[in-house]
Short mmCIF file of C-alpha atoms and ligand atoms in Angstrom, two decimals:
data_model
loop_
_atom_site.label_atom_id
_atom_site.label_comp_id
_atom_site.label_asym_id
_atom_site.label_seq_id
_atom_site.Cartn_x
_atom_site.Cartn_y
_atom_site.Cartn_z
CA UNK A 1 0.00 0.00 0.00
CA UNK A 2 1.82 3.27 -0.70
CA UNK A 3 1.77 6.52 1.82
CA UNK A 4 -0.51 8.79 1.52
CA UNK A 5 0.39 11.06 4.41
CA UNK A 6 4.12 11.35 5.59
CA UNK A 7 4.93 13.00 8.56
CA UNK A 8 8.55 14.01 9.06
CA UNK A 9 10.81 15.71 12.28
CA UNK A 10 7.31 17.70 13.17
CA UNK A 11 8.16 20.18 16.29
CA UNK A 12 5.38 22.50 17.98
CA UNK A 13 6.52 24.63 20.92
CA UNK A 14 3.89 26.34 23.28
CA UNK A 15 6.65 28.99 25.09
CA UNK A 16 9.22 26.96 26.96
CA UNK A 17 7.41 23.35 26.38
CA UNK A 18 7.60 21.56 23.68
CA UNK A 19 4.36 19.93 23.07
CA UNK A 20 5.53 17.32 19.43
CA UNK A 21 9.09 17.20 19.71
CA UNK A 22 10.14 15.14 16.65
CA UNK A 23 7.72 13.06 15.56
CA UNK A 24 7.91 10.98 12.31
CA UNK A 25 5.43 8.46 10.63
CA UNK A 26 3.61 7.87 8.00
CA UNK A 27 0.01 6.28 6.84
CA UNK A 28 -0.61 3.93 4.26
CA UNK A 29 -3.15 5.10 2.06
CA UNK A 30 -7.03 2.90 3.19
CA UNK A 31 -4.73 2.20 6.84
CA UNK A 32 -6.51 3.29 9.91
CA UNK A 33 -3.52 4.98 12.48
CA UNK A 34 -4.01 5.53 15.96
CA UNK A 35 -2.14 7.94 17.61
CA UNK A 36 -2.50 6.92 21.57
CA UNK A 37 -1.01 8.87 24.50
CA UNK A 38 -1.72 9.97 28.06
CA UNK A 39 -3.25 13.77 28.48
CA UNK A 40 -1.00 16.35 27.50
CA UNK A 41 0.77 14.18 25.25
CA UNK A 42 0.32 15.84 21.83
CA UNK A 43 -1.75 14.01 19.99
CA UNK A 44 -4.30 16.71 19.62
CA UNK A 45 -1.10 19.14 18.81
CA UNK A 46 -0.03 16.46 15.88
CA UNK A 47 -3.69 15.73 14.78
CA UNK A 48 -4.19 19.73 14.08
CA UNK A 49 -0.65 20.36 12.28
CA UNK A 50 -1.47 17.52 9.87
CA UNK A 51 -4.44 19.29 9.56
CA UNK A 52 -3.13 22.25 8.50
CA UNK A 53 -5.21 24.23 11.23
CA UNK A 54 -1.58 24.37 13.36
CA UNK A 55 1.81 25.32 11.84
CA UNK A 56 4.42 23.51 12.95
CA UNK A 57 7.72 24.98 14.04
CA UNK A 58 9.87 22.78 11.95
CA UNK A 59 8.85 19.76 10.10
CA UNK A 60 7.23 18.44 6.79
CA UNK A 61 4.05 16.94 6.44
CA UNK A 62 3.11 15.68 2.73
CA UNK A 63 -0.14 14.43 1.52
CA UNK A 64 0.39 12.66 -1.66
CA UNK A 65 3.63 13.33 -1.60
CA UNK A 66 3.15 17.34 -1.86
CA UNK A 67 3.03 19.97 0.89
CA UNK A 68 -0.75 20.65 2.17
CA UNK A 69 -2.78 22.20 -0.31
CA UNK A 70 -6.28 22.88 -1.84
CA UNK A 71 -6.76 19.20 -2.70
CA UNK A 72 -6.01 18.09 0.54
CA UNK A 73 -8.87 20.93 2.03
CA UNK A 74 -10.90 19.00 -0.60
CA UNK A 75 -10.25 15.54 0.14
CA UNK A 76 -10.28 15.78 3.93
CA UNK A 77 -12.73 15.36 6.72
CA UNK A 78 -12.35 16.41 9.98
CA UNK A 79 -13.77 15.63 13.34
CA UNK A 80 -12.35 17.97 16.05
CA UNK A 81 -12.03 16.65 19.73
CA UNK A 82 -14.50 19.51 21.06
CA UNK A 83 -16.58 21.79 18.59
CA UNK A 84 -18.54 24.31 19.30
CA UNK A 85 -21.67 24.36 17.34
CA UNK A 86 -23.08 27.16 16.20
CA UNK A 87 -26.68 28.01 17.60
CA UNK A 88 -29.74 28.92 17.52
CA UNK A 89 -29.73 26.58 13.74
CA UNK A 90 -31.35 23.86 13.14
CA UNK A 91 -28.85 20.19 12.46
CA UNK A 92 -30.28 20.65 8.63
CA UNK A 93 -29.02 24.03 8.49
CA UNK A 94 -25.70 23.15 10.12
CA UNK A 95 -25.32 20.72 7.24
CA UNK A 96 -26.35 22.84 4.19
CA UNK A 97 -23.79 25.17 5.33
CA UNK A 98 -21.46 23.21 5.86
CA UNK A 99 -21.42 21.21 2.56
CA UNK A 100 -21.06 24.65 1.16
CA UNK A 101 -17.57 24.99 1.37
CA UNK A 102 -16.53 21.92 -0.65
CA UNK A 103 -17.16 21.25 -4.39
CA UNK A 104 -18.58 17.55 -3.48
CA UNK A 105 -20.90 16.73 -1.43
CA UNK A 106 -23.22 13.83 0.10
CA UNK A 107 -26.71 14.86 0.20
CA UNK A 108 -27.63 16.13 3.52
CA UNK A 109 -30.21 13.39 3.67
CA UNK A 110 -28.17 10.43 2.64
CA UNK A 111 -26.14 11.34 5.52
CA UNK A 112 -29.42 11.78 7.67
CA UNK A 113 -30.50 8.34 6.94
CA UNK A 114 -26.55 6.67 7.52
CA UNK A 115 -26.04 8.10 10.58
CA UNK A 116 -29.39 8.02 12.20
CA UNK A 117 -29.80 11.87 12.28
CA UNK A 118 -33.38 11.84 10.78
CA UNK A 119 -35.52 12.58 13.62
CA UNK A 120 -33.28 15.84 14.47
CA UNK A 121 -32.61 17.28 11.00
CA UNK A 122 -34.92 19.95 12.14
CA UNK A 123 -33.95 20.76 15.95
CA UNK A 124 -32.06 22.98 17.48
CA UNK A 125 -28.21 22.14 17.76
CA UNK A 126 -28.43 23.23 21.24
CA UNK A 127 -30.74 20.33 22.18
CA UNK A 128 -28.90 17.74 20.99
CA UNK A 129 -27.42 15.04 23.62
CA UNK A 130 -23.53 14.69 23.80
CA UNK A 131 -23.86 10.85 21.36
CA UNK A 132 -26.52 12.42 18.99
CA UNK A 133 -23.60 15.71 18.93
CA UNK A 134 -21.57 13.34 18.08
CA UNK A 135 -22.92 11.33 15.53
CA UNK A 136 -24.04 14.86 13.92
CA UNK A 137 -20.01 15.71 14.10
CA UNK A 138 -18.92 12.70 12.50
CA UNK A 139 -21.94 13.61 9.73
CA UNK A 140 -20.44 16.46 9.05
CA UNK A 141 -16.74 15.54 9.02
CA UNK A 142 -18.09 13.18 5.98
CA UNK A 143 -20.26 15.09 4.22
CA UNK A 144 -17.53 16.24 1.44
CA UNK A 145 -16.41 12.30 0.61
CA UNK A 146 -12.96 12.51 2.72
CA UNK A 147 -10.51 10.70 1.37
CA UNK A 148 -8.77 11.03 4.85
CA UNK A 149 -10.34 11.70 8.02
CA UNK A 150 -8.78 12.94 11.19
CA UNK A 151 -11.12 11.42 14.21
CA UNK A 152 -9.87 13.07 17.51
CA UNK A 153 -11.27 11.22 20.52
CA UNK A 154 -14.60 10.68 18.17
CA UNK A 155 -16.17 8.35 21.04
CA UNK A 156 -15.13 9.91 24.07
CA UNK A 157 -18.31 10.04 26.27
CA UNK A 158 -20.20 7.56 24.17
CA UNK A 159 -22.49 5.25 25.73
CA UNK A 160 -20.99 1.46 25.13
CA UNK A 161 -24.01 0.60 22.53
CA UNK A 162 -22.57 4.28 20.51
CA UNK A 163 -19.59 3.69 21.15
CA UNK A 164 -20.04 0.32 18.68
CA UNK A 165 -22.12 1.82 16.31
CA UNK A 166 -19.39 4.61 15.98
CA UNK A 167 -16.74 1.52 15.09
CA UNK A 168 -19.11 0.49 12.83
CA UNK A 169 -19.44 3.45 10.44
CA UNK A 170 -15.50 3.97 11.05
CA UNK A 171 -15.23 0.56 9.60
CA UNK A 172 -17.01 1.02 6.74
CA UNK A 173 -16.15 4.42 5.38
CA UNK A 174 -12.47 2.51 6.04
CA UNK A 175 -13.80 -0.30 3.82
CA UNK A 176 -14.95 1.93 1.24
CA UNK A 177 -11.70 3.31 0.78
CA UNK A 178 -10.96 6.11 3.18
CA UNK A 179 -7.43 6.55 5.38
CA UNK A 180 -8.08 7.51 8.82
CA UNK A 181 -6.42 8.88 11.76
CA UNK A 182 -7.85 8.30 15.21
CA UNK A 183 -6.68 9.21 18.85
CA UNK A 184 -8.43 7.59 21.67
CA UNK A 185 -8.37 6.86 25.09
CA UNK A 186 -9.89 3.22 24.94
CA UNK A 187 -7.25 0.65 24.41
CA UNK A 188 -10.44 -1.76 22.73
CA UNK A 189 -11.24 0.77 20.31
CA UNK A 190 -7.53 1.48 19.17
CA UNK A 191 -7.20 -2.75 18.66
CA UNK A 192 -10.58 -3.16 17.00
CA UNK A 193 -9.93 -0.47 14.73
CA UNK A 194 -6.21 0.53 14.05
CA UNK A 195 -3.83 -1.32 11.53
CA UNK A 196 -1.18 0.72 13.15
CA UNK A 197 -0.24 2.67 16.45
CA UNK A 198 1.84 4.98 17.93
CA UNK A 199 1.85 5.71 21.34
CA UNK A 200 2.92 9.16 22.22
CA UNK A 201 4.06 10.49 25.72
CA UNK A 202 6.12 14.11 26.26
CA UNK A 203 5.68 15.11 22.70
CA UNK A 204 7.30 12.03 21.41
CA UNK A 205 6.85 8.28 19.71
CA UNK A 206 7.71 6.39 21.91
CA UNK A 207 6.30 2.79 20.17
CA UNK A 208 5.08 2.33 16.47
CA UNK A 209 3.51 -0.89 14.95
CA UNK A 210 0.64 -3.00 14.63
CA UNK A 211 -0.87 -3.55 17.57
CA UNK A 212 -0.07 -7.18 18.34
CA UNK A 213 3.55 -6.74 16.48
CA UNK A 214 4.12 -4.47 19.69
CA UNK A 215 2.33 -7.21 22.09
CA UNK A 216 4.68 -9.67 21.14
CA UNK A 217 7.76 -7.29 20.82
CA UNK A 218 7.04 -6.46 24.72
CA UNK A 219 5.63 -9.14 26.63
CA UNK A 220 5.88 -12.88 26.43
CA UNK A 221 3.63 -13.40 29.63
CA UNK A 222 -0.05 -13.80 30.72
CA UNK A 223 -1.97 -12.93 33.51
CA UNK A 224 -3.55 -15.25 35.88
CA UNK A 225 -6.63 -13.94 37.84
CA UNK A 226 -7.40 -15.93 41.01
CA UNK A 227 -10.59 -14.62 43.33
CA UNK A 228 -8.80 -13.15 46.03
CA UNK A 229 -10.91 -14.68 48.61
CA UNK A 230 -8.77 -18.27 47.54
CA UNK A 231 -5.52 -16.71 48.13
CA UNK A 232 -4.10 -15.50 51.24
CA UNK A 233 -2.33 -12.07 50.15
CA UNK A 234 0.93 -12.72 52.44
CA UNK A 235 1.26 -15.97 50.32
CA UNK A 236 0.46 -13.97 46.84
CA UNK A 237 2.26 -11.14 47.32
CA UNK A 238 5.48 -13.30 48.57
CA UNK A 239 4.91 -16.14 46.23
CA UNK A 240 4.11 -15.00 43.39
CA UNK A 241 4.01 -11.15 43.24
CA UNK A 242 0.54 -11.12 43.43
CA UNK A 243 -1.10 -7.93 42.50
CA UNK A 244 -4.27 -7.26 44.08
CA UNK A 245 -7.32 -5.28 42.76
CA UNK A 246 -10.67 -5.33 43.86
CA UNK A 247 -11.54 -8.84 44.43
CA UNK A 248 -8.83 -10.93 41.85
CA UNK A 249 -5.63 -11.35 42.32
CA UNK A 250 -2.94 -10.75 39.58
CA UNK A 251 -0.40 -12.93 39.00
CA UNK A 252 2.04 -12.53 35.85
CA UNK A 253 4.14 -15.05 34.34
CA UNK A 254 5.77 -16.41 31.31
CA UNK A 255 5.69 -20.35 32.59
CA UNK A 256 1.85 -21.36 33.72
CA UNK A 257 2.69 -25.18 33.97
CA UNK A 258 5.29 -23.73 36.49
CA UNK A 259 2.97 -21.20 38.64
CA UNK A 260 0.09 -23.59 38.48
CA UNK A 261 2.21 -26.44 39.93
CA UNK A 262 3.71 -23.80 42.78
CA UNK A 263 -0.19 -22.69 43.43
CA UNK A 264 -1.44 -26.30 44.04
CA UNK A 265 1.71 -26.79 46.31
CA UNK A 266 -0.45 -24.09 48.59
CA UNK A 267 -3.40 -25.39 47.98
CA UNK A 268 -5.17 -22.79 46.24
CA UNK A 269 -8.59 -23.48 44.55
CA UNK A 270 -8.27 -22.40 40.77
CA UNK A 271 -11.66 -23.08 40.14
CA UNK A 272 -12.14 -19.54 39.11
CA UNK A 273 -9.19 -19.29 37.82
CA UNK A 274 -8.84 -17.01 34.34
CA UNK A 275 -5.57 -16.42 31.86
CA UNK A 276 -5.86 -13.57 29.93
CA UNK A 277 -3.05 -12.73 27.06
CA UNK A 278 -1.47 -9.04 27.70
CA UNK A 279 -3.43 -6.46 25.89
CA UNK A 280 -2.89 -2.75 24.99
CA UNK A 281 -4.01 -1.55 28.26
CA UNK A 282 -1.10 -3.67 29.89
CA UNK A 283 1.71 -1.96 26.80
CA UNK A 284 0.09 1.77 27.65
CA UNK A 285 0.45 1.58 31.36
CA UNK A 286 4.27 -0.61 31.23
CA UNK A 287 5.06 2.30 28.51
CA UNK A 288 3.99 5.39 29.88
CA UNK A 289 4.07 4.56 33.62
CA UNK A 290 0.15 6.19 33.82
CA UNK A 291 -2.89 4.20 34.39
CA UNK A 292 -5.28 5.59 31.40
CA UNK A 293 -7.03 8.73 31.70
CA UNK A 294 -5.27 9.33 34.89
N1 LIG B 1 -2.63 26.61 22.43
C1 LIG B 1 -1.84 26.14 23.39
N2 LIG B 1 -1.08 26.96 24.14
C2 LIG B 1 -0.26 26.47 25.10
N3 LIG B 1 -0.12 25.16 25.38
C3 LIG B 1 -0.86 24.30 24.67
C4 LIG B 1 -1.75 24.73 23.64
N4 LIG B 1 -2.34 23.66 23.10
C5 LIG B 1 -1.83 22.59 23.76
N5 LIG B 1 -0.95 22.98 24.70
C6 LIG B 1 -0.18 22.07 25.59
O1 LIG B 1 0.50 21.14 24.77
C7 LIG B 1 0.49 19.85 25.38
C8 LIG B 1 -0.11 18.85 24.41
O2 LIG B 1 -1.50 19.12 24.30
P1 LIG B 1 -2.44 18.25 23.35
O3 LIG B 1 -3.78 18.91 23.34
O4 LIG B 1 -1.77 18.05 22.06
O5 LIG B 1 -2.50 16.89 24.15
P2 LIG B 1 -3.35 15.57 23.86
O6 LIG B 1 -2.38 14.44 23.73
O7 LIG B 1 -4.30 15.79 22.76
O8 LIG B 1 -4.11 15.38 25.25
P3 LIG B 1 -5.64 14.86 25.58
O9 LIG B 1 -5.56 13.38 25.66
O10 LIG B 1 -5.88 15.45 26.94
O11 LIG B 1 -6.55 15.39 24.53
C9 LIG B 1 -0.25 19.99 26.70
O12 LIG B 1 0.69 20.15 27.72
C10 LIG B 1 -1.06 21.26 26.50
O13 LIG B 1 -1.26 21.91 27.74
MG1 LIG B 2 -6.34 15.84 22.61
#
């Protein structure tokens, strides 16, 4: 698949800090990218240079292998982490102007009907909830047939049923040819959607792959979860480092014949006992030393 975004040496300074301090990468065209990171990081910072909304201090970023231009206005959509709609206009009106500024369009009620916005086309922006906001901002963002589209935090506050149906239309306007660029705080979303990831921390890159290419580059252990209640903590936590949290115990280890044999030498009960593989949660927190959102 060749690039169709390149990002190279990109620095943006805010007074004395440094908020992208050399970041590289690039997107393969119909890839979806997820640029991860703890608050502060700079993923909003990065997500608004490529953008062209932020100029960088030093750095190139080329979309088809030429500096930002009119086609690139043309050709992508945009879904800002907070907007501020404009009132007192109705979510049809929002959309007509809108679609205005680009030379192709979806009709404003194709996009309706996709994205479930029939029954407010004529309301008030202001009485929207936050998820039908949000489905309204991701309507908009496609309304002029990206051919990239920049999705920062698109499901933050989402209820979980949203939050899926969100994936959903990501996934397909990915299927029907689109590159996007995500950030997000949920470690499920970034592995159910992202081909790639980079997590960011300080203004930097600090990891870059596919998500399991960077599971199996960092870990080559599981998890064991025992009910607390079946094992004493003085013989978890000297045993067999035994994390506890709420009412499991967390035991991590890269031989489970081994730790299963040294449990039943103390007798504990493993009938509720549960392996799970290391997930992206596990990478964010060993990487960044901060428990999400935190
Ligand atoms: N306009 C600005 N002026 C000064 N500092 C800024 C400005 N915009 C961002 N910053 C700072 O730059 C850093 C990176 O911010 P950015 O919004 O890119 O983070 P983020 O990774 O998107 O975080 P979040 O997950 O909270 O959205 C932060 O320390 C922030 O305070
Ligand atoms: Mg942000």
């Amino acid at each position: 698949m060749s690039v169709i975004l390149q990002v190279s040496s990109l620095v943006k300074r805010f007074g004395a800090l440094t908020a992208v301090n050399d970041v590289s990468f690039s997107i393969r065209q119909g890839s979806c990218f997820g640029l991860l990171g703890p608050n502060g990081a700079g993923k909003t910072t990065t997500i608004e240079m490529m953008e062209g909304i932020k100029t960088p201090d030093s750095g190139t970023i080329l979309y088809r292998g030429e500096a930002l231009g009119q086609q690139f206005r043309n050709e992508a959509g945009i879904m800002f982490q907070t907007t501020a709609l404009q009132e007192f206009i109705t979510v049809r009106e929002i959309m007509v102007q809108f679609s205005r500024f680009y030379p192709d369009t979806y009709g404003i009620d194709e996009l309706a009907e996709r994205y479930a916005l029939g029954e407010f086309l004529n309301q008030d922006t202001r009485k929207l909830s936050g998820g039908q906001k949000q489905r309204l901002l991701l309507a908009m963002a496609l309304i002029n047939k990206p051919k990239i589209m920049f999705l920062d935090e698109p499901t933050t506050g989402l209820d979980p049923q949203s939050r899926r149906n969100l994936w959903k239309q990501v996934q397909q306007v990915k299927e029907e040819g689109a590159t996007i660029l995500l950030t997000t705080h949920y470690m499920e979303e970034a592995y159910e959607l992202c081909d790639e990831i980079a997590i960011m921390d300080h203004g930097r890159i600090i990891a870059h792959d596919a998500p399991d290419a960077l599971l199996a580059a960092h870990f080559d252990d599981v998890v064991l979860q025992i009910q607390a209640a079946d094992i004493p903590r003085e013989i978890g936590e000297r045993e067999f480092q035994a994390i506890y949290h709420n009412d499991s115990a967390h035991i991590v280890t890269g031989d489970v014949n081994e730790t299963i044999e040294h449990l039943l030498r103390f007798d504990i009960p493993l009938d509720h006992l549960r392996i799970r593989a290391r997930n992206l949660e596990d990478l964010f927190l060993e990487l960044t030393g901060k428990e999400l959102r935190g």
